[in-house]
PDB file of C-alpha atoms in Angstrom:
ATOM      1  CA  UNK H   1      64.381 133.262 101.557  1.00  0.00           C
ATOM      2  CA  UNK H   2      65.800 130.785 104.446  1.00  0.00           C
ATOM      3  CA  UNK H   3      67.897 128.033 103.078  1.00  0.00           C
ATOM      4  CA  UNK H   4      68.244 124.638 104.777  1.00  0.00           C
ATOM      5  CA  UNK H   5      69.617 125.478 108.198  1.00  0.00           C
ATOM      6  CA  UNK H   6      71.070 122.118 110.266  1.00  0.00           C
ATOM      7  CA  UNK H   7      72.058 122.508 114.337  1.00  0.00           C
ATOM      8  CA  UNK H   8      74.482 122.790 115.722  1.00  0.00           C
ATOM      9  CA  UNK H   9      76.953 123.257 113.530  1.00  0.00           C
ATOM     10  CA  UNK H  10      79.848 121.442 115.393  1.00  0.00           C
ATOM     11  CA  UNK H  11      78.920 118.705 118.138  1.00  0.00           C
ATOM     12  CA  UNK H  12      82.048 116.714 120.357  1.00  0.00           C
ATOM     13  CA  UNK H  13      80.711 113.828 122.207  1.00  0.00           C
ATOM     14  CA  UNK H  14      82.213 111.031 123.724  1.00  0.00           C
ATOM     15  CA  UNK H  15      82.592 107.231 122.585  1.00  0.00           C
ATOM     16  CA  UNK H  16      78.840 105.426 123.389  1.00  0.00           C
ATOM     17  CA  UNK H  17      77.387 108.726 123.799  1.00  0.00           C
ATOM     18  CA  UNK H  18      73.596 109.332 122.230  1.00  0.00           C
ATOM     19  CA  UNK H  19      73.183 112.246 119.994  1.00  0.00           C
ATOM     20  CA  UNK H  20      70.896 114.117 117.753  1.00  0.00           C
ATOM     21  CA  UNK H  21      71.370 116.313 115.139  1.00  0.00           C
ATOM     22  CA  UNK H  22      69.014 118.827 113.661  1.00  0.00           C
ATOM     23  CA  UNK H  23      67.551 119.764 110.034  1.00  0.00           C
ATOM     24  CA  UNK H  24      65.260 122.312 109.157  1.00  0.00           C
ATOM     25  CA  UNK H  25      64.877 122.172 105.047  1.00  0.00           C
ATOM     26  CA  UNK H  26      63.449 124.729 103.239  1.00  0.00           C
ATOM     27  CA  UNK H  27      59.608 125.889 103.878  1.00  0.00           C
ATOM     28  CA  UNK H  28      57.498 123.598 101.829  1.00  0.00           C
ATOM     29  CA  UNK H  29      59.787 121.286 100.660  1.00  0.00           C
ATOM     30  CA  UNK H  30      58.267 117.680 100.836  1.00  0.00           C
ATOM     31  CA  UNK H  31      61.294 115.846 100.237  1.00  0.00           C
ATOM     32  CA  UNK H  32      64.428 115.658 102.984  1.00  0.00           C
ATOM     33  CA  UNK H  33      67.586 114.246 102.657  1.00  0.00           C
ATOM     34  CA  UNK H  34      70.214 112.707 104.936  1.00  0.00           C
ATOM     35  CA  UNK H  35      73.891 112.385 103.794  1.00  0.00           C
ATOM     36  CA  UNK H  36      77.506 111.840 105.396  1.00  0.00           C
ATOM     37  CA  UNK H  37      80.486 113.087 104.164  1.00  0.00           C
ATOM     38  CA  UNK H  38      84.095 111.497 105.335  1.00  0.00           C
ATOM     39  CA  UNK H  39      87.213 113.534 105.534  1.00  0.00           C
ATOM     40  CA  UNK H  40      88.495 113.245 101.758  1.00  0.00           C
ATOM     41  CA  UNK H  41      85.021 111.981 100.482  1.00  0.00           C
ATOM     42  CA  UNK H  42      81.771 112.663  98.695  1.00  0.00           C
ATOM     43  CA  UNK H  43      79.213 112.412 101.020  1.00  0.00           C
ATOM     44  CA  UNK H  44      77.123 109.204 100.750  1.00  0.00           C
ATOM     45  CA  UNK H  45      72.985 108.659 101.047  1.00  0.00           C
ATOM     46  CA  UNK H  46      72.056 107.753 104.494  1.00  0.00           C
ATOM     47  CA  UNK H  47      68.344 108.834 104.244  1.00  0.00           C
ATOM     48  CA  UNK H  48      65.392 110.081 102.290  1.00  0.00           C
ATOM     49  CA  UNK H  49      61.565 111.443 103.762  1.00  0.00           C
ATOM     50  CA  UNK H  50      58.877 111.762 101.439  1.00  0.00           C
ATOM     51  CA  UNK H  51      56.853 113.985 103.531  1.00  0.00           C
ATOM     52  CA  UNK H  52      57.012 112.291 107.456  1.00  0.00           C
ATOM     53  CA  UNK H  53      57.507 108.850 106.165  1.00  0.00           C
ATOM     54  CA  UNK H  54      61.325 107.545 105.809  1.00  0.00           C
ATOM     55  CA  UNK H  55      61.212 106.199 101.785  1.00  0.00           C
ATOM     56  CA  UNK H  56      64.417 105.261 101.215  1.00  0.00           C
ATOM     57  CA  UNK H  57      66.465 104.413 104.092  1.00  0.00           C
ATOM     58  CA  UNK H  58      68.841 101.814 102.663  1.00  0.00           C
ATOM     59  CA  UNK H  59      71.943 103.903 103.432  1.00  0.00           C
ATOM     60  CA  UNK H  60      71.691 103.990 107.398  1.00  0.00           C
ATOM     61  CA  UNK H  61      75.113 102.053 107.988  1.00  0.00           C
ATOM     62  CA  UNK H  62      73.588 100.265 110.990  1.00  0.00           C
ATOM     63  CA  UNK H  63      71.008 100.085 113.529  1.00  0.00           C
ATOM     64  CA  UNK H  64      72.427 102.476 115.534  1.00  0.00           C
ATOM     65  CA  UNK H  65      71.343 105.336 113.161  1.00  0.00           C
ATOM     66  CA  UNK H  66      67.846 106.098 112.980  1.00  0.00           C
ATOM     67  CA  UNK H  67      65.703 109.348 111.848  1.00  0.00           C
ATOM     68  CA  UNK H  68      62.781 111.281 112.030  1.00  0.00           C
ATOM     69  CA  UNK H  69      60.040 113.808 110.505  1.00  0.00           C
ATOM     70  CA  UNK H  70      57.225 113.550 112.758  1.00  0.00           C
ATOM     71  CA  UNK H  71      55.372 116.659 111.032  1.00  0.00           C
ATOM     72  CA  UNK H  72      56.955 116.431 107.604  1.00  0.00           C
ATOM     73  CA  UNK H  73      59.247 119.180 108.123  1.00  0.00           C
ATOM     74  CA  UNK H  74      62.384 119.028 110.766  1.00  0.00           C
ATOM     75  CA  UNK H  75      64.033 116.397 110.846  1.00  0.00           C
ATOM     76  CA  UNK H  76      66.064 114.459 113.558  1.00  0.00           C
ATOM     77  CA  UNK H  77      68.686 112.496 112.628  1.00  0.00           C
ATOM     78  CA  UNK H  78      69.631 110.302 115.830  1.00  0.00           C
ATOM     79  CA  UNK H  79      73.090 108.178 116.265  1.00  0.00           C
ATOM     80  CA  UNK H  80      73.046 105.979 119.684  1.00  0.00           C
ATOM     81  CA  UNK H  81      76.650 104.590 121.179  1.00  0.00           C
ATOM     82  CA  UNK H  82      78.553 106.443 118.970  1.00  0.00           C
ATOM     83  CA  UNK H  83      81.494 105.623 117.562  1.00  0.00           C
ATOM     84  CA  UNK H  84      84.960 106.978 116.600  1.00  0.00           C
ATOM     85  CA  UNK H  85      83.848 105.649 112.725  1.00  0.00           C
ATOM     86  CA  UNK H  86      80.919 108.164 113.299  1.00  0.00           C
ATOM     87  CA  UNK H  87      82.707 111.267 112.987  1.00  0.00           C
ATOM     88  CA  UNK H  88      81.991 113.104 109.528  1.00  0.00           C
ATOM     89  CA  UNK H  89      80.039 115.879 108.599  1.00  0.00           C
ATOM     90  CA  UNK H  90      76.223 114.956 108.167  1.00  0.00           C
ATOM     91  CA  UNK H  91      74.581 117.033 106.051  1.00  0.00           C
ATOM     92  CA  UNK H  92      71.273 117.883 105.419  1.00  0.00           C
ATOM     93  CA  UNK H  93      69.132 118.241 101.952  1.00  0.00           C
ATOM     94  CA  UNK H  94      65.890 118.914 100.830  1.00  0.00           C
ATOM     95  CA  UNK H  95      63.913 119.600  97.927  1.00  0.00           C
ATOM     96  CA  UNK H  96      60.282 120.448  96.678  1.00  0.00           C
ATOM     97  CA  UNK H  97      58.578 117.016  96.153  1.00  0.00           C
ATOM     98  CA  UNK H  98      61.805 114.625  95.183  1.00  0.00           C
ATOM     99  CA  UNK H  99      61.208 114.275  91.679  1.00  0.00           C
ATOM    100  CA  UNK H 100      63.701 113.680  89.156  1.00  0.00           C
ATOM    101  CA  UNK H 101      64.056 117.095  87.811  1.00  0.00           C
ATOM    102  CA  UNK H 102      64.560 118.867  91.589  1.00  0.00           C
ATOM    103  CA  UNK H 103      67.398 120.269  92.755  1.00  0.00           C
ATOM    104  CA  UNK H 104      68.350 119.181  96.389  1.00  0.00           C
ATOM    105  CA  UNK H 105      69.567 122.663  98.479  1.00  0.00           C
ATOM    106  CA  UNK H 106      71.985 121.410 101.279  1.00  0.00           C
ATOM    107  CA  UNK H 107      72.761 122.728 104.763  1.00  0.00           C
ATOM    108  CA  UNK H 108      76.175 123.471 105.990  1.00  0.00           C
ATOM    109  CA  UNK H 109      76.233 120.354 107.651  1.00  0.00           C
ATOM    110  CA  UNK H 110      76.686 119.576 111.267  1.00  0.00           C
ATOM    111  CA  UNK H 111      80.631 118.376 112.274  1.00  0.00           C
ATOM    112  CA  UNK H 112      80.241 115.592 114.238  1.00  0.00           C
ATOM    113  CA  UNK H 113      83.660 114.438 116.291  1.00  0.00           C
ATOM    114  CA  UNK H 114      83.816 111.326 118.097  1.00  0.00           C
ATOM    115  CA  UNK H 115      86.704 110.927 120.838  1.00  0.00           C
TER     116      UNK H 115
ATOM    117  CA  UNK T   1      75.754  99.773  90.388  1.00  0.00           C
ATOM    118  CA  UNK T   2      75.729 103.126  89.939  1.00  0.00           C
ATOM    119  CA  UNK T   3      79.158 104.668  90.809  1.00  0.00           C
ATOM    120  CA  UNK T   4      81.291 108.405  89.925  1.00  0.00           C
ATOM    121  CA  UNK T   5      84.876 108.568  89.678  1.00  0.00           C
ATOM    122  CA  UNK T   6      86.143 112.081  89.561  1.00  0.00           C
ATOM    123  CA  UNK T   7      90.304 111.001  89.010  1.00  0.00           C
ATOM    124  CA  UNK T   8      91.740 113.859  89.818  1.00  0.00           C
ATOM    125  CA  UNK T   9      92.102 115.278  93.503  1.00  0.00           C
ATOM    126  CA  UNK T  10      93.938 117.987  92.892  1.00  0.00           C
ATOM    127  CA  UNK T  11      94.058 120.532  90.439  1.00  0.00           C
ATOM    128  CA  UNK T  12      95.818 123.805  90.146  1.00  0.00           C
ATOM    129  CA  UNK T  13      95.150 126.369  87.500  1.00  0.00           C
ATOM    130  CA  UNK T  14      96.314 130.266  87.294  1.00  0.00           C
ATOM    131  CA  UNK T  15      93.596 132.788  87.507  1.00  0.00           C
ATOM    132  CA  UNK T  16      92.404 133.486  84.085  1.00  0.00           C
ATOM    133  CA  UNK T  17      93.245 130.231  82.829  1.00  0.00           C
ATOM    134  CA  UNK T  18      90.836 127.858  81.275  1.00  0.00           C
ATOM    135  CA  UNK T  19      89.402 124.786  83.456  1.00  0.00           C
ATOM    136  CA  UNK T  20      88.464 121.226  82.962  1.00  0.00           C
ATOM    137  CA  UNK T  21      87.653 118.943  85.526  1.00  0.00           C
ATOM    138  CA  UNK T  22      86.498 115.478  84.924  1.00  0.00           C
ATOM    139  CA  UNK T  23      83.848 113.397  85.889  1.00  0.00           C
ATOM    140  CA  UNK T  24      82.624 109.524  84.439  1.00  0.00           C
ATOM    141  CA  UNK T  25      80.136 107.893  85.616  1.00  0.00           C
ATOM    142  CA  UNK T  26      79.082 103.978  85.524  1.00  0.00           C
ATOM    143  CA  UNK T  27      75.160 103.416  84.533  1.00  0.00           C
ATOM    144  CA  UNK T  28      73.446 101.890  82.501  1.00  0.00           C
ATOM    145  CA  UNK T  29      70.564 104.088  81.435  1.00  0.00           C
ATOM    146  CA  UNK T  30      70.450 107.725  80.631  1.00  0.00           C
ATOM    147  CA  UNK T  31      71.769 109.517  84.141  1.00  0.00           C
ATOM    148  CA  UNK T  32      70.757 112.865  86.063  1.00  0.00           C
ATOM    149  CA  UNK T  33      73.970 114.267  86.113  1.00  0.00           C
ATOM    150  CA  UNK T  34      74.678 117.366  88.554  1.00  0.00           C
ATOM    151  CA  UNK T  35      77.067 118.996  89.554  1.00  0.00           C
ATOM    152  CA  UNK T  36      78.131 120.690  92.634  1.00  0.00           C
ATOM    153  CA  UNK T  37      80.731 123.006  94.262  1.00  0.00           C
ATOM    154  CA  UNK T  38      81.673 122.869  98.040  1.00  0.00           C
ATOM    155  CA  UNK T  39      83.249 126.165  99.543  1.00  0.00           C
ATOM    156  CA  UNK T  40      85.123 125.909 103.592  1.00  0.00           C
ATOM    157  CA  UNK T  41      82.431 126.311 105.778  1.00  0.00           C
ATOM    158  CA  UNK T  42      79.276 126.504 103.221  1.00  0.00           C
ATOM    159  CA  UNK T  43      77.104 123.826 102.237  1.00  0.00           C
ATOM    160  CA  UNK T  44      77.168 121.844  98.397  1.00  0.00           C
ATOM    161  CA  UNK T  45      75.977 124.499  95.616  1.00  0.00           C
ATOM    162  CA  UNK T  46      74.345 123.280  92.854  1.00  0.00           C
ATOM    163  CA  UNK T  47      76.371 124.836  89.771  1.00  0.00           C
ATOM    164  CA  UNK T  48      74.013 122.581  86.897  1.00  0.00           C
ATOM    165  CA  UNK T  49      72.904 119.786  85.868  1.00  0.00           C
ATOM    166  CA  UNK T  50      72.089 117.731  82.844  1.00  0.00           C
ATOM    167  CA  UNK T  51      68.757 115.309  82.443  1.00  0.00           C
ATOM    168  CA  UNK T  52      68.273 115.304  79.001  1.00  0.00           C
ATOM    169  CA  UNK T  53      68.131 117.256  75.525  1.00  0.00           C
ATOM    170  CA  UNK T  54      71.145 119.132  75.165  1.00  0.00           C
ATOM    171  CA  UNK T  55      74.416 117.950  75.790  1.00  0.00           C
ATOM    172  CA  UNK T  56      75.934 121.229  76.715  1.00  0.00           C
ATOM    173  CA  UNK T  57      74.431 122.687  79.719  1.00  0.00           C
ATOM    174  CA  UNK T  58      75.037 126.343  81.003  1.00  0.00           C
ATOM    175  CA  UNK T  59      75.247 126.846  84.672  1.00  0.00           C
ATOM    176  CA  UNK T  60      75.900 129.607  87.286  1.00  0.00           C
ATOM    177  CA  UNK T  61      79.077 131.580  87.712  1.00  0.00           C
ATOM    178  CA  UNK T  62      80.300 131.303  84.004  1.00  0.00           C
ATOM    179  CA  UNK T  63      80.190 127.211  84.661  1.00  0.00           C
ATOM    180  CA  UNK T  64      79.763 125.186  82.040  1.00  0.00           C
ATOM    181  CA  UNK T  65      79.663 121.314  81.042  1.00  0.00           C
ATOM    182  CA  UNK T  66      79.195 118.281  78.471  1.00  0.00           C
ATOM    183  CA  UNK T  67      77.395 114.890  78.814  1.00  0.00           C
ATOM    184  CA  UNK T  68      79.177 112.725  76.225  1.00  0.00           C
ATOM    185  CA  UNK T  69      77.103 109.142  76.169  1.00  0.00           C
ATOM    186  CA  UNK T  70      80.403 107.326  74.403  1.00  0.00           C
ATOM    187  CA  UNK T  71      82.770 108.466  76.739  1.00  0.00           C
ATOM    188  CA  UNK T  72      80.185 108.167  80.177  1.00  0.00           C
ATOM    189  CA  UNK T  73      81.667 111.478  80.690  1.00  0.00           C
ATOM    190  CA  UNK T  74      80.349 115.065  81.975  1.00  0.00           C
ATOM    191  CA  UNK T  75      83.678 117.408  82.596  1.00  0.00           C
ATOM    192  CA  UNK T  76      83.122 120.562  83.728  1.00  0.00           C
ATOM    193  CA  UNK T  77      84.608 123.716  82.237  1.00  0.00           C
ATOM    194  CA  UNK T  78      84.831 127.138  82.860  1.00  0.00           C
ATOM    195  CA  UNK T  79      86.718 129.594  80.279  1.00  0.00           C
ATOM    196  CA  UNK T  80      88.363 131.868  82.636  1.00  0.00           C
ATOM    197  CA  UNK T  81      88.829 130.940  86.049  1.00  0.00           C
ATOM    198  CA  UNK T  82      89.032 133.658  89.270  1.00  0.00           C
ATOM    199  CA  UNK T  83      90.350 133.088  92.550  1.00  0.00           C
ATOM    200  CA  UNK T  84      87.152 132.989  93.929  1.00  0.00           C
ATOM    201  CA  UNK T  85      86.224 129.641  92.110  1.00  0.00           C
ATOM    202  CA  UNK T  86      88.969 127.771  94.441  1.00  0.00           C
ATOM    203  CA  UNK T  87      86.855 125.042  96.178  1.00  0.00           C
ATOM    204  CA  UNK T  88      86.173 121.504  95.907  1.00  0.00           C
ATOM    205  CA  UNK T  89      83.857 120.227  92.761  1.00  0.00           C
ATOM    206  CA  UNK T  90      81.572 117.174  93.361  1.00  0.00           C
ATOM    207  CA  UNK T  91      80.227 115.389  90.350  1.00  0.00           C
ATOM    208  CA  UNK T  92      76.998 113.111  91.316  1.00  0.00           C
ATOM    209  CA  UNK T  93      74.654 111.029  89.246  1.00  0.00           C
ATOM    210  CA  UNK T  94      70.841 110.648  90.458  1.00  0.00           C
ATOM    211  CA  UNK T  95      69.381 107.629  91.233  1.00  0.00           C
ATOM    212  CA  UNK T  96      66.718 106.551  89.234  1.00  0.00           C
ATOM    213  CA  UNK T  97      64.817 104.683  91.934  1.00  0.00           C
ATOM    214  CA  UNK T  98      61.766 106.459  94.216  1.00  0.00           C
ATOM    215  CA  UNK T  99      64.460 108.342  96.350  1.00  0.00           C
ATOM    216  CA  UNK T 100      66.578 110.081  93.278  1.00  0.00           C
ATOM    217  CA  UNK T 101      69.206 110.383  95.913  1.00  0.00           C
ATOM    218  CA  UNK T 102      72.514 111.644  94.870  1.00  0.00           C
ATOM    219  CA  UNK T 103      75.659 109.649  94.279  1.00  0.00           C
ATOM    220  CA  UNK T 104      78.626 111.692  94.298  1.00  0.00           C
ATOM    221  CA  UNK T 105      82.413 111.339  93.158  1.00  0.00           C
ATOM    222  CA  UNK T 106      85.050 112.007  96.040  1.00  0.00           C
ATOM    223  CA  UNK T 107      85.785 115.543  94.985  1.00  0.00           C
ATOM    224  CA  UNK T 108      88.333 117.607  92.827  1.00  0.00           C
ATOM    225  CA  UNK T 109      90.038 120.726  95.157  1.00  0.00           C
ATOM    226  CA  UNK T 110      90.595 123.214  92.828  1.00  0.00           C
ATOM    227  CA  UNK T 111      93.308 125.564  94.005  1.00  0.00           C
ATOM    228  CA  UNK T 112      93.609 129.050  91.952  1.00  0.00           C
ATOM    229  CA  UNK T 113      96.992 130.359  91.654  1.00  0.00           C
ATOM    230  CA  UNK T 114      97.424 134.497  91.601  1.00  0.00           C
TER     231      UNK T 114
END
């Protein structure tokens, strides 16, 4: 079946710009995950949907960051004035209801570059 | 806090060689322990992972690992390695809050020498 899928794949904006990045998890999956991943890094929590409500979303690294899941399956993942600090790879989980013993299926990420 | 430290960056091993990379993590409870491999241009495979029972747990591709509780260690080992296992390796312990979200190590690159 379809794995987590996350568009587009590589996006080059300019400093201040808006932009939005796309993640469609796997059919059925309740829970949806938003990470970031630094050149040299692990990537690090950002966000976490149980179903089209945002549960967890301590790891947002400012107000400039913000998500959604209006029908508790894609999910937008919107970063306004962007900044050169921004670029990473955000990547994309999700898994069947969030519980302890799921495994989280990533995307291949999208590549963000900020000039 | 809950934190991973995977110390080595870089390894290098000769195909057919034995592997072991290492992983310790700082919590205070029993952890979810995972972990993951990262190929160029693919997204984070989940090779196994470890909640509780047994402290060796099998995985995919001939994977292998070991939660030791003394040592806050789960290295991961694989008998034989092929050249198709060079990647990086991501070790991450779950959180045990609502979320379970994933808190990973910075990665070991495993390059494969012919």
């Amino acid at each position: 079946g379809a794995g987590v899928s996350q568009t587009p794949s590589n996006k080059v904006t300019e400093k201040g710009k808006y932009v939005e990045l796309r993640c469609d998890p796997i059919s059925g999956h309740t829970a949806l995950y938003w990470y970031r991943q630094s050149l040299g890094q692990g990537p690090e929590f950002l966000i976490y949907f149980q179903g089209t409500g945002a549960a967890d979303d301590s790891g947002l690294p400012n107000d400039r960051f913000f998500a959604v899941r209006p029908e508790g399956s894609v999910s937008t993942l919107k970063i306004q004035r962007t900044e050169r600090g921004d670029s990473a790879v955000y990547l994309c989980a999700s898994s069947s209801d969030g519980g302890a013993g799921d495994t989280q299926y990533f995307g291949p990420g999208t590549r963000l570059t900020v000039l | 806090a809950q934190s991973v430290t995977q110390p080595d960056i870089h390894i290098t091993v000769s195909e057919g060689a034995s592997l072991e990379l290492r992983c310790n993590y700082s919590y205070g409870a029993t952890p979810y322990l995972f972990w993951y491999v990262q190929s160029p241009g693919q997204g984070l495979q989940l090779l196994l992972k470890y909640f509780s029972g047994d402290t060796l747990v099998q995985g995919i591709k001939g994977f292998e690992a070991e939660f030791k509780r003394s040592q806050s260690s789960f290295n991961l080992r694989k008998p034989s390695v092929h050249w198709s296992d060079a990647a990086e390796y991501f070790c991450a312990v779950g959180a045990r809050d609502s979320s379970y979200k994933l808190i990973f190590g910075s990665g070991t690159r495993l390059l494969v020498r012919p």
